[in-house]
Short mmCIF file of C-alpha atoms in Angstrom, two decimals:
data_model
loop_
_atom_site.label_atom_id
_atom_site.label_comp_id
_atom_site.label_asym_id
_atom_site.label_seq_id
_atom_site.Cartn_x
_atom_site.Cartn_y
_atom_site.Cartn_z
CA MET B 1 32.92 -68.94 33.34
CA ILE B 2 31.11 -66.16 35.56
CA ILE B 3 31.80 -66.51 39.28
CA LYS B 4 30.10 -63.41 40.16
CA GLU B 5 27.46 -61.40 38.36
CA ARG B 6 27.05 -57.79 38.20
CA ASP B 7 24.07 -56.32 39.88
CA LEU B 8 22.82 -52.73 40.42
CA SER B 9 25.01 -51.46 43.34
CA VAL B 10 23.56 -50.92 46.70
CA PRO B 11 24.34 -47.05 46.57
CA LEU B 12 22.80 -46.63 43.14
CA GLU B 13 19.59 -48.59 44.18
CA ILE B 14 19.27 -46.07 47.21
CA LEU B 15 19.69 -43.22 44.99
CA LEU B 16 17.39 -44.33 42.27
CA ALA B 17 14.99 -45.36 45.14
CA LEU B 18 15.10 -41.65 46.39
CA ASP B 19 14.75 -40.28 42.82
CA ARG B 20 11.46 -41.76 42.43
CA ARG B 21 10.20 -40.95 45.68
CA SER B 22 11.49 -37.37 46.37
CA ASN B 23 12.39 -34.30 44.73
CA LEU B 24 16.23 -34.51 44.20
CA LEU B 25 18.44 -31.60 43.64
CA ASN B 26 19.88 -31.24 40.20
CA PRO B 27 23.61 -32.10 41.54
CA GLN B 28 22.27 -35.34 42.90
CA THR B 29 20.20 -36.26 39.83
CA ASN B 30 23.47 -35.99 37.54
CA SER B 31 25.15 -37.99 40.12
CA ILE B 32 22.66 -40.67 39.63
CA ARG B 33 23.05 -40.24 35.75
CA GLN B 34 26.72 -40.61 35.67
CA MET B 35 26.16 -43.85 38.05
CA VAL B 36 23.82 -45.12 35.52
CA LYS B 37 25.91 -44.38 32.49
CA GLY B 38 28.73 -45.97 34.37
CA TYR B 39 26.72 -49.23 35.16
CA GLU B 40 25.84 -49.42 31.53
CA GLY B 41 29.26 -49.23 30.37
CA GLU B 42 30.28 -52.01 32.85
CA CYS B 43 27.42 -54.15 31.56
CA ARG B 44 28.71 -53.68 27.83
CA PHE B 45 32.08 -54.60 28.97
CA ASP B 46 30.56 -57.77 30.72
CA ALA B 47 28.65 -58.92 27.55
CA LEU B 48 32.12 -58.73 25.56
CA LEU B 49 33.90 -60.67 28.20
CA LYS B 50 31.01 -63.52 28.21
CA GLU B 51 31.92 -64.39 24.58
CA LEU B 52 35.33 -65.15 25.36
CA THR B 53 36.05 -68.84 24.47
CA CYS B 54 39.40 -69.12 26.47
CA GLU B 55 39.28 -70.74 29.52
CA CYS B 56 38.49 -68.06 32.11
CA LEU B 57 36.76 -67.19 35.11
CA ILE B 58 35.18 -63.76 35.41
CA VAL B 59 34.41 -61.98 38.84
CA ASN B 60 32.54 -58.78 38.43
CA ASP B 61 32.08 -55.90 40.69
CA LEU B 62 34.07 -56.42 43.82
CA THR B 63 34.46 -54.47 46.83
CA LEU B 64 37.51 -55.67 49.16
CA LYS B 65 38.83 -54.82 52.21
CA ILE B 66 42.57 -55.27 52.25
CA SER B 67 44.75 -54.16 55.09
CA GLY B 68 41.96 -51.74 56.55
CA GLN B 69 41.58 -49.99 53.20
CA THR B 70 38.88 -50.59 50.68
CA CYS B 71 39.11 -50.88 46.96
CA GLN B 72 36.67 -51.35 44.26
CA ILE B 73 37.16 -53.45 41.15
CA ASP B 74 34.89 -53.39 38.21
CA SER B 75 35.70 -56.36 36.39
CA LEU B 76 38.57 -59.15 37.11
CA LEU B 77 39.31 -61.84 34.70
CA ILE B 78 41.56 -65.13 35.74
CA THR B 79 43.17 -67.19 32.98
CA GLY B 80 45.65 -69.59 32.82
CA THR B 81 48.38 -66.99 32.42
CA GLY B 82 47.35 -64.77 35.19
CA VAL B 83 44.96 -62.28 36.77
CA THR B 84 43.59 -58.94 35.06
CA ILE B 85 41.97 -56.26 36.99
CA TYR B 86 39.89 -53.84 34.49
CA GLU B 87 38.80 -50.19 35.34
CA VAL B 88 35.79 -49.68 33.05
CA LYS B 89 35.23 -46.26 31.73
CA ASN B 90 32.15 -45.10 29.66
CA TYR B 91 33.07 -41.69 28.83
CA GLU B 92 32.14 -40.02 25.81
CA GLY B 93 33.54 -37.37 23.79
CA GLN B 94 36.98 -35.74 22.78
CA PHE B 95 39.60 -35.84 25.31
CA ILE B 96 43.40 -35.05 25.44
CA TYR B 97 46.04 -36.72 27.20
CA THR B 98 48.65 -34.01 28.62
CA GLU B 99 51.27 -34.50 31.20
CA ASP B 100 49.58 -37.46 32.52
CA LYS B 101 46.44 -35.73 32.84
CA LEU B 102 43.09 -36.13 30.94
CA LYS B 103 41.31 -33.14 29.80
CA ILE B 104 37.96 -32.51 27.92
CA LEU B 105 39.13 -31.07 24.84
CA SER B 106 35.97 -28.38 24.39
CA THR B 107 36.34 -26.97 27.73
CA ASN B 108 39.99 -28.07 29.06
CA LYS B 109 38.59 -29.17 32.05
CA GLU B 110 40.71 -31.79 33.99
CA ILE B 111 39.28 -35.02 34.97
CA SER B 112 40.76 -37.72 37.34
CA ASN B 113 43.27 -39.85 35.53
CA PRO B 114 41.87 -43.51 36.02
CA VAL B 115 45.27 -44.86 36.07
CA TYR B 116 45.91 -43.38 39.61
CA GLN B 117 42.93 -45.28 41.03
CA LEU B 118 43.77 -48.49 39.17
CA SER B 119 47.51 -48.09 40.44
CA ARG B 120 46.19 -48.06 44.09
CA THR B 121 43.77 -50.89 43.63
CA THR B 122 46.42 -52.98 42.01
CA ASN B 123 49.02 -52.50 44.84
CA LEU B 124 46.27 -53.39 47.10
CA PHE B 125 45.04 -56.50 45.05
CA ARG B 126 49.03 -57.58 44.94
CA GLN B 127 48.85 -57.49 48.95
CA LEU B 128 45.88 -59.77 49.03
CA MET B 129 47.38 -62.20 46.34
CA GLU B 130 50.32 -62.53 48.49
CA GLU B 131 48.31 -63.32 51.80
CA GLN B 132 46.38 -65.73 49.75
CA HIS B 133 49.45 -67.27 48.19
CA ALA B 134 48.08 -66.88 44.84
CA ASN B 135 51.17 -66.92 42.77
CA PHE B 136 49.70 -65.77 39.45
CA GLN B 137 50.99 -62.76 37.32
CA LEU B 138 48.82 -59.62 37.93
CA HIS B 139 47.92 -57.11 35.15
CA SER B 140 45.80 -53.95 35.04
CA SER B 141 44.05 -51.78 32.26
CA VAL B 142 41.72 -48.99 31.96
CA VAL B 143 38.96 -49.75 29.32
CA PHE B 144 37.38 -46.86 27.61
CA ILE B 145 34.20 -48.86 26.36
CA ASN B 146 32.13 -46.17 24.63
CA GLU B 147 32.91 -46.27 20.78
CA ARG B 148 32.21 -42.23 20.86
CA PHE B 149 35.53 -41.72 23.14
CA THR B 150 38.64 -40.29 21.45
CA LEU B 151 41.82 -39.57 23.34
CA PHE B 152 44.13 -37.62 21.42
CA ASN B 153 47.74 -38.00 22.39
CA ALA B 154 47.21 -41.23 24.16
CA PRO B 155 50.57 -42.59 25.43
CA VAL B 156 51.66 -45.88 23.43
CA ASN B 157 52.14 -49.03 25.56
CA SER B 158 50.10 -47.44 28.37
CA GLN B 159 47.40 -49.22 30.46
CA TYR B 160 44.40 -47.68 28.07
CA ILE B 161 42.67 -49.85 26.21
CA LEU B 162 40.66 -47.44 23.88
CA PRO B 163 37.58 -48.38 21.93
CA THR B 164 39.55 -49.36 18.60
CA MET B 165 42.06 -51.46 20.50
CA LEU B 166 39.39 -53.53 22.59
CA PRO B 167 38.70 -56.18 19.65
CA TYR B 168 42.42 -57.02 19.47
CA HIS B 169 42.70 -57.07 23.21
CA LEU B 170 39.73 -59.54 23.32
CA LYS B 171 41.16 -61.57 20.40
CA LYS B 172 44.48 -62.12 22.24
CA LEU B 173 42.60 -63.26 25.23
CA THR B 174 40.66 -65.80 23.29
CA ASN B 175 43.91 -67.28 21.82
CA GLU B 176 45.12 -67.99 25.04
CA ARG B 177 45.64 -71.72 25.41
CA LYS B 178 46.77 -72.19 29.20
CA ALA B 179 44.25 -74.11 30.97
CA LEU B 180 43.04 -73.15 34.33
CA ASN B 181 43.72 -75.14 37.52
CA LYS B 182 42.17 -75.76 40.82
CA SER B 183 44.14 -72.98 42.31
CA HIS B 184 42.51 -70.43 40.01
CA TYR B 185 38.96 -71.69 41.09
CA THR B 186 39.90 -71.51 44.78
CA PHE B 187 41.25 -68.06 44.43
CA ALA B 188 37.96 -66.73 42.49
CA GLU B 189 35.79 -68.34 44.87
CA THR B 190 37.71 -66.60 47.79
CA LEU B 191 37.28 -63.18 46.13
CA LYS B 192 33.49 -63.83 45.79
CA GLN B 193 33.39 -64.52 49.41
CA MET B 194 35.37 -61.55 50.59
CA ASP B 195 33.20 -59.02 48.70
CA GLN B 196 31.34 -56.73 51.07
CA THR B 197 28.87 -53.66 50.71
CA ASP B 198 30.66 -50.45 51.58
CA LEU B 199 28.83 -47.22 51.85
CA SER B 200 31.43 -45.03 53.22
CA PHE B 201 32.43 -43.65 49.46
CA TYR B 202 29.04 -42.34 49.17
CA SER B 203 26.97 -39.31 50.20
CA PHE B 204 23.39 -39.57 50.37
CA PRO B 205 20.59 -37.06 50.85
CA GLU B 206 18.94 -37.28 53.85
CA TYR B 207 15.57 -38.56 54.00
CA ASP B 208 12.84 -39.91 56.26
CA TRP B 209 9.58 -41.83 56.10
CA THR B 210 7.21 -38.73 55.98
CA GLY B 211 9.04 -37.24 53.23
CA LEU B 212 8.93 -39.78 50.71
CA LYS B 213 6.39 -40.71 48.28
CA LYS B 214 4.39 -43.75 48.93
CA GLY B 215 3.28 -45.97 46.18
CA ALA B 216 4.49 -48.47 43.63
CA PHE B 217 6.24 -47.97 40.53
CA CYS B 218 6.79 -49.74 37.01
CA ARG B 219 9.66 -51.82 36.78
CA VAL B 220 10.34 -50.48 33.17
CA CYS B 221 9.74 -46.83 32.95
CA GLN B 222 9.56 -46.03 36.59
CA THR B 223 6.07 -44.23 36.45
CA ALA B 224 3.78 -44.53 39.68
CA LEU B 225 1.22 -47.51 39.06
CA GLY B 226 -2.39 -47.30 39.91
CA LYS B 227 -4.45 -50.13 41.53
CA PRO B 228 -4.04 -53.69 40.17
CA SER B 229 -6.47 -55.37 37.91
CA GLY B 230 -7.02 -58.78 39.47
CA ARG B 231 -3.64 -60.14 39.84
CA ILE B 232 -1.79 -57.85 37.39
CA CYS B 233 -0.37 -54.51 37.62
CA ARG B 234 -0.53 -52.56 34.24
CA CYS B 235 1.38 -49.47 33.69
CA GLU B 236 -0.75 -46.79 31.91
CA ILE B 237 2.55 -45.02 30.37
CA CYS B 238 4.35 -47.93 28.80
CA GLY B 239 1.98 -50.55 28.84
CA PHE B 240 4.13 -53.18 30.93
CA ASN B 241 2.27 -55.81 32.80
CA GLU B 242 3.74 -57.29 35.93
CA LEU B 243 2.30 -59.74 38.65
CA ALA B 244 1.13 -57.77 41.67
CA THR B 245 3.02 -60.12 44.09
CA ALA B 246 6.20 -59.32 42.06
CA VAL B 247 5.65 -55.59 42.37
CA ILE B 248 4.77 -55.78 46.22
CA LEU B 249 7.98 -57.90 46.89
CA ARG B 250 9.95 -55.40 44.99
CA GLU B 251 8.73 -52.26 46.68
CA ILE B 252 9.11 -54.12 50.05
CA SER B 253 12.68 -55.07 49.28
CA GLU B 254 13.14 -51.16 48.32
CA TYR B 255 11.47 -50.28 51.79
CA ARG B 256 14.15 -52.56 53.55
CA LEU B 257 17.08 -50.90 51.55
CA LEU B 258 16.15 -47.57 52.53
CA PHE B 259 14.81 -48.33 56.13
CA PRO B 260 17.32 -51.10 57.56
CA GLU B 261 16.92 -50.26 61.13
CA LYS B 262 13.05 -50.47 60.98
CA LYS B 263 10.98 -53.66 61.58
CA LEU B 264 8.99 -54.83 58.61
CA THR B 265 5.48 -54.95 59.29
CA THR B 266 2.40 -55.69 57.24
CA HIS B 267 0.83 -52.32 58.03
CA ASP B 268 4.28 -50.72 56.90
CA GLY B 269 4.03 -52.62 53.72
CA TYR B 270 0.65 -51.45 52.95
CA ASP B 271 1.32 -48.02 53.73
CA TRP B 272 4.54 -48.03 51.89
CA THR B 273 3.02 -49.37 48.76
CA GLY B 274 0.42 -46.43 48.76
CA ARG B 275 -2.38 -48.78 49.97
CA LEU B 276 -2.56 -50.09 46.36
CA PHE B 277 -2.83 -53.53 47.74
CA SER B 278 -4.94 -55.28 50.51
CA LYS B 279 -3.27 -56.08 53.71
CA LYS B 280 -4.00 -59.69 52.84
CA SER B 281 -1.87 -59.38 49.61
CA ILE B 282 1.07 -57.63 51.39
CA ARG B 283 0.83 -60.44 54.09
CA SER B 284 0.79 -63.26 51.59
CA VAL B 285 3.95 -61.85 50.08
CA LEU B 286 5.64 -61.32 53.57
CA LYS B 287 5.01 -64.80 54.76
CA LYS B 288 6.34 -66.37 51.48
CA ASN B 289 9.36 -64.35 51.22
CA PHE B 290 10.36 -63.51 54.85
CA GLU B 291 10.63 -65.03 58.35
CA LEU B 292 7.85 -64.16 60.82
CA LYS B 293 9.23 -62.80 64.21
CA GLY B 294 7.15 -62.09 67.34
CA GLN B 295 3.46 -62.82 68.02
CA SER B 296 0.14 -61.08 67.77
CA THR B 297 -0.04 -57.30 67.21
CA GLY B 298 3.90 -56.90 67.95
CA CYS B 299 4.88 -59.42 64.97
CA TYR B 300 7.29 -58.39 62.21
CA TYR B 301 9.37 -60.00 59.46
CA GLU B 302 12.85 -60.44 58.46
#
């Protein structure tokens, strides 16, 4: 049972929006590609956990504040035998393990050992379990999800789950027979309620209203859209059709994400979408999806 689904993280949504609407530098676009690849790996692991037939609760993509410190959990699985924290890595290529370090085999470049971050997360989470009186066994593993990942000299009986080990790990979980009880469900819901967005980990490029491209973009290929044909927006590049109202709502949501401090008005929505849609269409979407505040010329939406 999935308690919390995985969505695109707010930082990644912001960066993707800026990538569409401005000219980012290569280091920034590289960072976006790495984040997208990581997200894709996490989604692949989600799909595998969904196939489990044992009694379990899945809580994805948690950001928790524990004892004044923030920790992030890619995937968390609760079964009758305990709680498992998964750090998911979508690394690709040949790596070597040496002296408790991971290095890219072709360049000898050292990368951060994910076990260190996982250890910190596990220690903080154990504190949280004590505070919540959650008396479950706690386990943690690093999952290397990409089939094109190889780790030479991998330590035996470590926290690493390599691609070839993953089917056996999932089979072991499927064979678990201990049932969940009310305390498991209560704890899972508590974690979901504690989840919060924390942007302090991320550094975003500076941007303002005037420096960003205005318009609407295809949901599939991210190409700039032209004016709608009736109620439909059709992408001239990939041919994807989408209701104009859905496009407007998506772009307005992006505006609110990038400019949370700004008041949302019909005119701003009209300008933000590149004046592709009539003010009447913009106003209609705002009325249906947001609450009107103020009166006359000073009104806005929240």
